[in-house]
Backbone as a chain_set.jsonl record, in Angstrom:
{"seq": "MKQIKIGVLVNTHGLKGEVKVKPMTDFPDIRFQKGNTINIQYQDKLIPVAIKHVREQKDLLLLTFEEYDDINQVEPFKGSVLSIDESQLHELEEDEAYYFELQDCEVYDETDHLIGTVCEVIETGANAVLRVRGEREYLIPYVKAFVTDFDAQTKRITVKMVEGL", "coords": {"N": [[-96.204, 60.386, 11.285], [-98.766, 58.691, 13.023], [-98.495, 55.294, 13.968], [-100.33, 52.289, 13.556], [-100.642, 49.286, 15.115], [-100.81, 46.189, 13.472], [-100.066, 43.589, 13.412], [-97.69, 40.943, 14.215], [-94.54, 39.906, 13.166], [-93.716, 36.75, 13.408], [-92.015, 34.655, 12.682], [-89.88, 33.042, 10.214], [-90.638, 31.261, 7.13], [-89.823, 28.576, 5.35], [-87.467, 28.862, 2.591], [-87.707, 30.91, 0.784], [-88.244, 33.546, 1.487], [-90.711, 33.821, 2.763], [-92.871, 34.726, 5.448], [-94.118, 34.246, 8.803], [-97.008, 35.549, 10.223], [-98.607, 36.889, 12.993], [-101.71, 38.018, 13.101], [-103.082, 41.106, 14.37], [-105.465, 42.485, 14.262], [-108.871, 43.432, 13.57], [-109.449, 43.251, 10.962], [-108.034, 41.4, 9.125], [-108.227, 40.462, 6.499], [-108.517, 42.766, 5.03], [-106.309, 44.402, 5.787], [-104.075, 42.795, 5.102], [-104.034, 42.366, 2.329], [-103.08, 41.323, -0.964], [-100.827, 43.416, -2.604], [-101.154, 45.59, -0.909], [-99.49, 48.083, 1.078], [-97.532, 47.858, 3.903], [-95.935, 48.512, 7.064], [-92.778, 47.56, 8.453], [-91.676, 47.615, 11.657], [-88.547, 48.106, 12.546], [-85.667, 48.147, 14.364], [-85.978, 50.887, 15.32], [-86.766, 52.005, 12.905], [-88.972, 52.539, 10.14], [-89.897, 50.261, 7.78], [-91.213, 50.272, 4.702], [-93.193, 47.873, 3.075], [-94.417, 46.009, 0.292], [-97.128, 43.797, -0.031], [-96.795, 40.728, -1.511], [-97.79, 38.119, -1.71], [-100.278, 36.26, 0.048], [-101.416, 33.863, 2.424], [-103.356, 31.655, 4.467], [-102.614, 29.955, 7.519], [-103.542, 27.957, 9.931], [-103.914, 29.873, 12.813], [-102.343, 31.844, 11.868], [-100.875, 34.074, 9.356], [-99.306, 33.593, 6.266], [-96.948, 35.386, 4.593], [-95.481, 36.937, 1.717], [-93.184, 39.411, 0.605], [-92.811, 42.045, -1.787], [-89.745, 42.216, -3.541], [-88.377, 40.829, -1.584], [-87.146, 37.89, -1.446], [-85.768, 35.847, -0.237], [-84.753, 33.926, 2.531], [-82.721, 35.004, 4.109], [-83.022, 37.729, 3.816], [-85.313, 38.346, 5.213], [-85.084, 37.233, 7.732], [-83.845, 38.904, 9.821], [-86.031, 40.411, 10.639], [-87.64, 38.998, 12.368], [-89.883, 38.926, 15.068], [-90.583, 41.555, 14.833], [-92.847, 44.354, 14.844], [-95.712, 44.819, 12.814], [-97.188, 47.403, 11.0], [-99.564, 50.032, 10.13], [-100.049, 53.276, 8.639], [-101.875, 55.76, 10.421], [-103.566, 57.135, 8.734], [-104.407, 55.222, 6.938], [-106.532, 53.894, 8.023], [-109.915, 52.826, 7.884], [-113.261, 54.175, 7.803], [-115.487, 53.387, 10.455], [-118.579, 51.812, 11.446], [-121.156, 53.548, 13.23], [-121.444, 52.544, 15.917], [-119.075, 51.184, 16.347], [-115.56, 50.647, 17.16], [-112.058, 51.124, 17.022], [-109.613, 49.016, 18.514], [-107.315, 50.298, 19.614], [-108.364, 52.796, 20.111], [-110.044, 52.348, 22.285], [-108.356, 51.651, 24.349], [-107.06, 52.759, 27.404], [-109.245, 54.421, 27.941], [-111.502, 56.202, 30.036], [-113.922, 54.767, 32.121], [-117.314, 55.076, 32.838], [-120.249, 54.707, 34.888], [-123.843, 54.769, 34.395], [-124.711, 56.702, 36.147], [-122.77, 58.537, 36.205], [-120.514, 57.85, 37.677], [-117.145, 57.185, 38.161], [-115.752, 54.216, 37.091], [-113.395, 52.984, 36.34], [-110.4, 52.509, 34.364], [-109.772, 51.49, 31.031], [-107.641, 48.889, 30.636], [-106.961, 46.831, 29.024], [-107.898, 45.287, 25.96], [-109.701, 42.543, 25.143], [-109.915, 40.013, 22.773], [-112.504, 37.885, 22.015], [-113.616, 36.428, 20.008], [-116.418, 36.303, 19.591], [-117.062, 38.868, 20.505], [-115.473, 41.921, 21.612], [-113.89, 42.28, 24.815], [-113.678, 44.429, 27.503], [-111.138, 45.039, 29.768], [-111.288, 46.507, 32.759], [-109.816, 48.549, 35.098], [-110.118, 49.694, 38.338], [-111.331, 50.564, 41.503], [-111.714, 47.916, 41.773], [-111.334, 45.107, 39.563], [-112.918, 44.808, 36.415], [-114.607, 42.904, 33.879], [-115.921, 43.775, 30.942], [-118.186, 43.235, 28.428], [-117.886, 44.434, 25.113], [-120.492, 45.373, 23.883], [-123.736, 46.489, 22.787], [-125.632, 46.049, 24.805], [-124.307, 46.524, 27.182], [-122.426, 48.66, 26.8], [-123.23, 51.906, 26.562], [-122.45, 54.326, 25.525], [-119.751, 55.72, 23.662], [-117.073, 57.87, 23.348], [-114.647, 58.806, 21.322], [-113.067, 61.092, 21.139], [-112.99, 62.295, 23.721], [-112.113, 60.149, 25.112], [-113.884, 58.517, 26.618], [-116.079, 56.17, 28.036], [-119.361, 55.043, 28.519], [-121.136, 52.859, 30.559], [-123.635, 50.364, 31.16], [-124.224, 49.152, 34.194], [-124.669, 45.949, 35.491], [-125.949, 43.517, 37.762], [-123.516, 41.275, 38.964], [-121.551, 41.769, 37.151]], "CA": [[-97.558, 59.865, 11.282], [-98.991, 57.668, 14.034], [-98.551, 53.903, 13.463], [-101.315, 51.413, 14.183], [-100.151, 47.897, 15.082], [-101.774, 45.248, 12.827], [-99.573, 42.22, 13.541], [-96.297, 40.709, 14.619], [-93.834, 38.944, 12.303], [-93.229, 35.863, 14.457], [-90.971, 33.708, 12.261], [-89.774, 32.828, 8.771], [-91.244, 30.001, 6.707], [-89.158, 28.181, 4.126], [-86.236, 29.529, 2.188], [-87.953, 31.898, -0.27], [-88.614, 34.851, 2.034], [-92.032, 33.826, 3.314], [-92.842, 34.967, 6.876], [-95.355, 33.932, 9.568], [-97.488, 36.753, 10.879], [-99.748, 36.794, 13.922], [-102.507, 39.257, 12.907], [-103.613, 41.732, 15.558], [-106.448, 43.421, 13.719], [-110.179, 42.866, 13.247], [-109.619, 43.25, 9.523], [-106.845, 40.831, 8.458], [-108.444, 40.323, 5.07], [-108.308, 44.086, 4.422], [-104.937, 44.87, 6.056], [-103.038, 41.982, 4.52], [-104.347, 42.053, 0.948], [-102.03, 41.414, -1.938], [-100.652, 44.772, -3.156], [-101.124, 46.604, 0.164], [-98.197, 48.435, 1.671], [-97.542, 47.94, 5.373], [-94.616, 48.886, 7.6], [-92.118, 46.724, 9.435], [-90.982, 48.421, 12.634], [-87.317, 47.367, 12.756], [-84.586, 48.948, 14.883], [-86.403, 52.304, 15.297], [-87.049, 52.457, 11.548], [-90.157, 51.978, 9.478], [-89.551, 49.796, 6.467], [-92.439, 49.994, 3.962], [-93.105, 46.681, 2.177], [-95.67, 45.689, -0.421], [-97.487, 42.393, 0.131], [-96.766, 40.037, -2.786], [-98.663, 36.944, -1.61], [-100.747, 35.944, 1.397], [-102.209, 32.666, 2.623], [-103.606, 31.37, 5.901], [-102.154, 28.676, 8.118], [-104.096, 27.937, 11.305], [-104.221, 31.217, 13.25], [-101.293, 32.755, 11.341], [-100.827, 34.354, 7.957], [-97.97, 33.454, 5.613], [-96.808, 36.507, 3.641], [-94.234, 37.277, 1.024], [-93.141, 40.833, 0.279], [-92.128, 42.388, -3.033], [-88.3, 42.44, -3.402], [-87.806, 40.022, -0.488], [-87.376, 36.51, -1.932], [-84.784, 34.974, 0.342], [-84.864, 33.858, 4.019], [-81.705, 35.869, 4.749], [-83.484, 39.101, 3.799], [-86.436, 38.547, 6.188], [-84.698, 36.687, 9.045], [-83.622, 39.909, 10.828], [-87.305, 41.033, 11.019], [-88.368, 38.177, 13.343], [-90.277, 39.647, 16.29], [-90.94, 42.928, 14.529], [-94.25, 44.755, 14.733], [-96.181, 45.281, 11.535], [-98.127, 48.523, 11.246], [-100.007, 50.904, 9.031], [-100.226, 54.678, 9.029], [-103.228, 56.034, 10.887], [-104.347, 57.607, 7.578], [-104.9, 54.088, 6.198], [-107.721, 53.334, 8.671], [-111.16, 53.107, 7.204], [-114.33, 54.582, 8.662], [-116.261, 52.308, 11.06], [-119.962, 52.112, 11.743], [-121.316, 54.463, 14.378], [-121.261, 51.851, 17.208], [-117.842, 50.405, 16.321], [-114.369, 51.357, 17.575], [-110.778, 50.419, 16.914], [-109.13, 48.642, 19.851], [-106.403, 51.309, 20.141], [-109.182, 53.919, 20.607], [-110.632, 51.957, 23.551], [-107.3, 51.541, 25.324], [-106.877, 53.916, 28.305], [-110.465, 55.225, 28.116], [-112.147, 56.195, 31.374], [-115.236, 54.103, 32.072], [-118.259, 55.597, 33.807], [-121.601, 54.067, 34.845], [-124.863, 55.714, 33.917], [-124.89, 57.763, 37.113], [-121.548, 59.363, 36.047], [-119.509, 57.428, 38.654], [-115.959, 56.58, 37.506], [-115.55, 52.804, 37.426], [-111.973, 52.713, 36.165], [-109.762, 52.763, 33.061], [-109.546, 50.31, 30.215], [-106.228, 48.52, 30.624], [-106.743, 45.788, 28.003], [-109.04, 44.882, 25.139], [-109.545, 41.123, 24.91], [-110.726, 39.508, 21.643], [-113.034, 36.561, 22.343], [-114.156, 35.793, 18.834], [-117.768, 36.825, 19.438], [-117.003, 40.336, 20.7], [-114.334, 42.357, 22.434], [-114.194, 42.445, 26.246], [-112.858, 45.462, 28.097], [-110.651, 44.829, 31.149], [-111.342, 47.83, 33.363], [-109.22, 48.583, 36.42], [-110.479, 50.838, 39.217], [-111.259, 50.057, 42.846], [-111.535, 46.494, 41.506], [-111.215, 44.855, 38.151], [-114.159, 44.371, 35.745], [-114.59, 42.484, 32.497], [-117.174, 44.316, 30.393], [-118.308, 42.958, 26.993], [-118.107, 45.63, 24.301], [-121.737, 45.173, 23.153], [-124.733, 47.541, 23.099], [-126.355, 45.767, 26.044], [-123.506, 47.028, 28.274], [-121.803, 49.939, 26.476], [-124.28, 52.773, 26.065], [-121.885, 55.453, 24.768], [-118.312, 55.766, 23.51], [-116.613, 59.096, 22.734], [-113.235, 58.625, 21.054], [-112.392, 62.368, 21.356], [-112.759, 62.496, 25.142], [-111.647, 58.877, 25.666], [-114.872, 58.221, 27.66], [-117.062, 55.116, 27.752], [-120.438, 54.912, 29.511], [-121.615, 51.482, 30.573], [-124.786, 49.994, 32.007], [-123.749, 48.139, 35.144], [-125.68, 44.933, 35.87], [-125.542, 42.641, 38.863], [-122.658, 40.167, 38.637], [-120.593, 42.159, 36.105]], "C": [[-97.664, 58.734, 12.275], [-99.136, 56.306, 13.384], [-99.533, 53.094, 14.266], [-100.853, 49.97, 14.004], [-101.222, 46.991, 14.478], [-101.293, 43.782, 12.949], [-98.13, 42.15, 14.019], [-95.718, 39.635, 13.682], [-93.135, 37.962, 13.263], [-92.117, 34.936, 13.991], [-90.897, 33.749, 10.721], [-90.41, 31.475, 8.444], [-90.596, 29.62, 5.38], [-87.973, 29.029, 3.799], [-86.445, 30.71, 1.229], [-88.513, 33.229, 0.239], [-90.001, 34.948, 2.63], [-91.927, 34.001, 4.862], [-94.172, 34.608, 7.502], [-95.702, 35.177, 10.355], [-98.671, 36.404, 11.773], [-100.55, 38.103, 13.734], [-103.067, 39.775, 14.207], [-104.549, 42.834, 15.109], [-107.76, 42.698, 13.489], [-110.349, 42.677, 11.765], [-108.407, 42.66, 8.784], [-107.011, 40.723, 6.973], [-108.277, 41.66, 4.342], [-106.87, 44.524, 4.576], [-103.856, 44.121, 5.304], [-103.382, 41.538, 3.096], [-103.114, 42.163, 0.064], [-101.974, 42.832, -2.524], [-100.634, 45.848, -2.101], [-99.711, 46.868, 0.65], [-98.389, 48.55, 3.168], [-96.142, 48.273, 5.786], [-94.077, 47.819, 8.561], [-91.383, 47.673, 10.361], [-89.734, 47.66, 13.073], [-86.225, 48.36, 13.172], [-84.866, 50.449, 14.769], [-86.595, 52.892, 13.907], [-88.339, 51.867, 11.084], [-89.742, 51.583, 8.056], [-90.864, 49.47, 5.722], [-92.241, 48.786, 3.06], [-94.475, 46.447, 1.533], [-95.904, 44.184, -0.304], [-97.601, 41.744, -1.272], [-97.743, 38.851, -2.818], [-99.039, 36.736, -0.16], [-101.561, 34.662, 1.382], [-102.31, 32.426, 4.116], [-103.034, 30.026, 6.275], [-102.518, 28.703, 9.563], [-104.465, 29.372, 11.719], [-103.189, 32.24, 12.807], [-101.552, 33.045, 9.897], [-99.436, 34.129, 7.448], [-97.942, 34.491, 4.52], [-95.493, 36.454, 2.956], [-94.329, 38.753, 0.645], [-92.374, 41.015, -1.039], [-90.651, 42.686, -2.698], [-87.646, 41.73, -2.223], [-88.121, 38.559, -0.846], [-86.384, 35.527, -1.383], [-84.915, 35.044, 1.896], [-83.877, 34.807, 4.68], [-82.147, 37.339, 4.757], [-84.543, 39.355, 4.882], [-86.091, 38.067, 7.6], [-84.514, 37.769, 10.103], [-84.949, 40.519, 11.381], [-88.11, 40.217, 12.021], [-88.628, 38.959, 14.604], [-90.706, 41.069, 16.054], [-92.441, 43.144, 14.478], [-94.527, 45.188, 13.324], [-97.24, 46.325, 11.769], [-98.559, 49.176, 9.972], [-100.074, 52.32, 9.534], [-101.684, 54.871, 9.461], [-104.146, 56.447, 9.734], [-104.928, 56.461, 6.766], [-106.124, 53.407, 6.868], [-108.961, 53.71, 7.888], [-112.237, 53.483, 8.241], [-115.104, 53.347, 9.175], [-117.709, 52.739, 11.193], [-120.045, 52.924, 13.013], [-121.048, 53.763, 15.721], [-119.99, 51.004, 17.269], [-116.666, 51.282, 16.75], [-113.155, 50.491, 17.271], [-110.283, 50.131, 18.329], [-108.193, 49.723, 20.428], [-107.147, 52.516, 20.661], [-109.75, 53.62, 21.997], [-109.607, 51.927, 24.677], [-107.177, 52.844, 26.099], [-108.093, 54.824, 28.432], [-110.924, 55.118, 29.57], [-113.547, 55.624, 31.189], [-116.117, 54.617, 33.22], [-119.542, 54.775, 33.755], [-122.593, 55.162, 34.447], [-125.2, 56.82, 34.917], [-123.661, 58.686, 37.189], [-120.51, 59.074, 37.107], [-118.381, 56.762, 37.891], [-115.758, 55.17, 38.0], [-114.065, 52.488, 37.333], [-111.526, 53.07, 34.757], [-109.552, 51.461, 32.342], [-108.046, 50.033, 30.117], [-105.902, 47.502, 29.557], [-108.036, 45.563, 27.244], [-108.789, 43.419, 24.743], [-110.462, 40.701, 23.802], [-111.183, 38.101, 21.997], [-113.54, 35.777, 21.164], [-115.55, 36.325, 18.573], [-117.818, 38.328, 19.545], [-115.781, 40.649, 21.524], [-114.822, 42.463, 23.887], [-113.167, 43.455, 26.778], [-112.446, 45.044, 29.49], [-110.484, 46.224, 31.734], [-110.805, 47.741, 34.797], [-109.621, 49.868, 37.138], [-110.294, 50.361, 40.652], [-111.128, 48.528, 42.83], [-111.455, 46.306, 40.014], [-112.529, 44.309, 37.579], [-113.832, 43.872, 34.345], [-115.92, 42.866, 31.917], [-117.203, 44.02, 28.894], [-118.557, 44.248, 26.257], [-119.261, 45.348, 23.348], [-122.738, 46.204, 23.613], [-125.451, 47.281, 24.404], [-125.624, 46.349, 27.251], [-122.94, 48.435, 28.014], [-122.873, 50.837, 25.856], [-123.74, 53.958, 25.289], [-120.359, 55.332, 24.766], [-117.948, 57.066, 22.757], [-115.112, 58.987, 22.577], [-112.427, 59.929, 21.332], [-112.021, 62.577, 22.835], [-112.225, 61.269, 25.868], [-112.552, 58.462, 26.854], [-115.874, 57.167, 27.165], [-118.088, 55.105, 28.892], [-121.01, 53.543, 29.41], [-122.823, 51.367, 31.507], [-124.315, 48.87, 32.931], [-124.927, 47.219, 35.532], [-125.101, 44.086, 36.971], [-124.661, 41.517, 38.319], [-121.592, 40.509, 37.588], [-119.187, 42.225, 36.674]], "O": [[-96.761, 57.902, 12.371], [-99.818, 56.168, 12.369], [-99.58, 53.184, 15.493], [-100.692, 49.495, 12.88], [-102.379, 47.01, 14.899], [-102.034, 42.854, 12.623], [-97.457, 43.165, 14.198], [-96.338, 38.598, 13.447], [-92.104, 38.287, 13.852], [-91.337, 34.465, 14.819], [-91.71, 34.378, 10.043], [-90.683, 30.663, 9.327], [-90.814, 30.301, 4.377], [-87.517, 29.826, 4.619], [-85.497, 31.423, 0.898], [-89.181, 33.949, -0.503], [-90.442, 36.044, 2.976], [-91.003, 33.481, 5.486], [-95.216, 34.651, 6.851], [-94.871, 35.777, 11.037], [-99.605, 35.717, 11.36], [-100.107, 39.167, 14.165], [-103.485, 38.994, 15.062], [-104.425, 43.982, 15.535], [-107.773, 41.492, 13.242], [-111.291, 42.012, 11.332], [-107.818, 43.32, 7.928], [-106.037, 40.875, 6.235], [-107.93, 41.679, 3.161], [-106.257, 44.973, 3.607], [-102.846, 44.703, 4.908], [-103.04, 40.421, 2.707], [-102.225, 42.98, 0.305], [-103.013, 43.376, -2.899], [-100.137, 46.942, -2.368], [-98.853, 45.986, 0.632], [-99.288, 49.244, 3.644], [-95.242, 48.316, 4.948], [-94.816, 47.255, 9.368], [-90.551, 48.459, 9.906], [-89.812, 46.709, 13.852], [-85.9, 49.288, 12.432], [-84.074, 51.189, 14.186], [-86.592, 54.111, 13.732], [-88.765, 50.818, 11.567], [-89.309, 52.409, 7.252], [-91.548, 48.507, 6.068], [-91.233, 48.688, 2.36], [-95.524, 46.658, 2.142], [-94.973, 43.394, -0.461], [-98.406, 42.172, -2.1], [-98.425, 38.615, -3.816], [-98.249, 36.993, 0.747], [-102.309, 34.404, 0.439], [-101.499, 32.901, 4.911], [-102.976, 29.096, 5.471], [-101.88, 29.396, 10.354], [-105.258, 30.017, 11.033], [-103.162, 33.364, 13.307], [-102.351, 32.361, 9.257], [-98.469, 34.448, 8.139], [-98.791, 34.495, 3.628], [-94.499, 35.99, 3.516], [-95.417, 39.274, 0.396], [-91.446, 40.273, -1.36], [-90.356, 43.33, -1.691], [-86.49, 41.998, -1.899], [-89.216, 38.064, -0.58], [-86.162, 34.475, -1.982], [-85.157, 36.111, 2.461], [-84.186, 35.365, 5.733], [-81.701, 38.112, 5.604], [-84.644, 40.467, 5.402], [-86.749, 38.464, 8.563], [-84.992, 37.579, 11.221], [-84.957, 41.077, 12.477], [-89.154, 40.676, 12.486], [-87.722, 39.584, 15.157], [-91.153, 41.737, 16.986], [-93.206, 42.247, 14.121], [-93.699, 45.843, 12.693], [-98.099, 46.163, 12.637], [-98.02, 48.929, 8.894], [-100.149, 52.544, 10.742], [-102.596, 54.231, 8.936], [-105.342, 56.155, 9.744], [-105.849, 56.68, 5.979], [-106.675, 52.451, 6.321], [-109.038, 54.79, 7.302], [-112.118, 53.138, 9.416], [-115.341, 52.395, 8.43], [-118.019, 53.923, 11.062], [-119.09, 52.973, 13.787], [-120.452, 54.386, 16.599], [-119.853, 50.178, 18.172], [-116.755, 52.509, 16.712], [-113.24, 49.263, 17.27], [-110.513, 50.926, 19.241], [-108.277, 50.028, 21.618], [-106.651, 53.208, 21.55], [-109.921, 54.535, 22.802], [-109.954, 52.153, 25.836], [-107.189, 53.921, 25.504], [-107.974, 55.915, 28.99], [-110.754, 54.091, 30.228], [-114.254, 55.952, 30.236], [-115.73, 54.597, 34.388], [-119.887, 54.214, 32.715], [-122.223, 56.31, 34.201], [-125.9, 57.772, 34.572], [-123.53, 59.498, 38.105], [-119.698, 59.944, 37.424], [-118.62, 55.879, 37.068], [-115.608, 54.946, 39.201], [-113.537, 51.778, 38.189], [-112.187, 53.832, 34.052], [-109.199, 50.45, 32.949], [-107.286, 50.841, 29.584], [-104.738, 47.309, 29.205], [-109.127, 45.638, 27.808], [-107.793, 43.104, 24.093], [-111.66, 40.981, 23.85], [-110.36, 37.221, 22.251], [-113.861, 34.595, 21.289], [-115.847, 36.757, 17.459], [-118.52, 38.994, 18.784], [-115.133, 39.754, 22.067], [-116.001, 42.701, 24.147], [-111.966, 43.341, 26.534], [-113.3, 44.726, 30.317], [-109.66, 47.016, 31.277], [-111.293, 46.948, 35.602], [-109.479, 50.971, 36.609], [-109.244, 49.821, 40.999], [-110.532, 47.925, 43.723], [-111.506, 47.285, 39.27], [-113.171, 43.454, 38.189], [-112.898, 44.355, 33.704], [-116.953, 42.347, 32.34], [-116.339, 44.498, 28.158], [-119.346, 45.078, 26.708], [-119.051, 45.112, 22.158], [-122.612, 46.743, 24.713], [-125.852, 48.239, 25.066], [-126.265, 46.643, 28.26], [-122.971, 49.293, 28.895], [-123.363, 50.564, 24.76], [-124.459, 54.549, 24.483], [-119.758, 54.896, 25.749], [-118.458, 57.32, 21.665], [-114.373, 59.063, 23.559], [-111.257, 59.868, 21.71], [-110.903, 62.979, 23.158], [-111.921, 61.316, 27.06], [-112.068, 58.11, 27.93], [-116.423, 57.252, 26.067], [-117.73, 55.152, 30.069], [-121.342, 53.083, 28.318], [-123.003, 52.123, 32.462], [-124.04, 47.761, 32.474], [-126.021, 47.682, 35.855], [-123.883, 43.958, 37.09], [-125.012, 40.878, 37.327], [-120.82, 39.64, 37.183], [-118.241, 42.535, 35.95]]}, "num_chains": 1, "name": "protein.A"}
């Protein structure tokens, strides 16, 4: 099953198995709920873990996992990617998209001219911004004023180009 990256386990915290996680999802409150099962990608293995406790600290989350109550058990996981199975994704509204769906999409203007390919999705807080590389590089806000169509199946985005974009 395809894995979707939702965060990175950046460090341990204290001696009782708590870990610091940098969330990399628009839905940290959903993905990191108490009782949810997520995967630790460690040495080419997927280790499923159930979230026992979660709390926020600045821009990080502090998590504990069921059956992991000692720093020595979680220390090896530092730097590991946290993921979920693609089947755990929930349906989005019609005009929304997951970042992994936007990555590597071809971007066209309204006259069907290829502008380039999405090489990065940047989270700004207010909205996502697509970094598009083609003949030159563009930063295109992922909002209805600019993005007129997105087709996840064909990996195609149509945008309205405006002066100064």
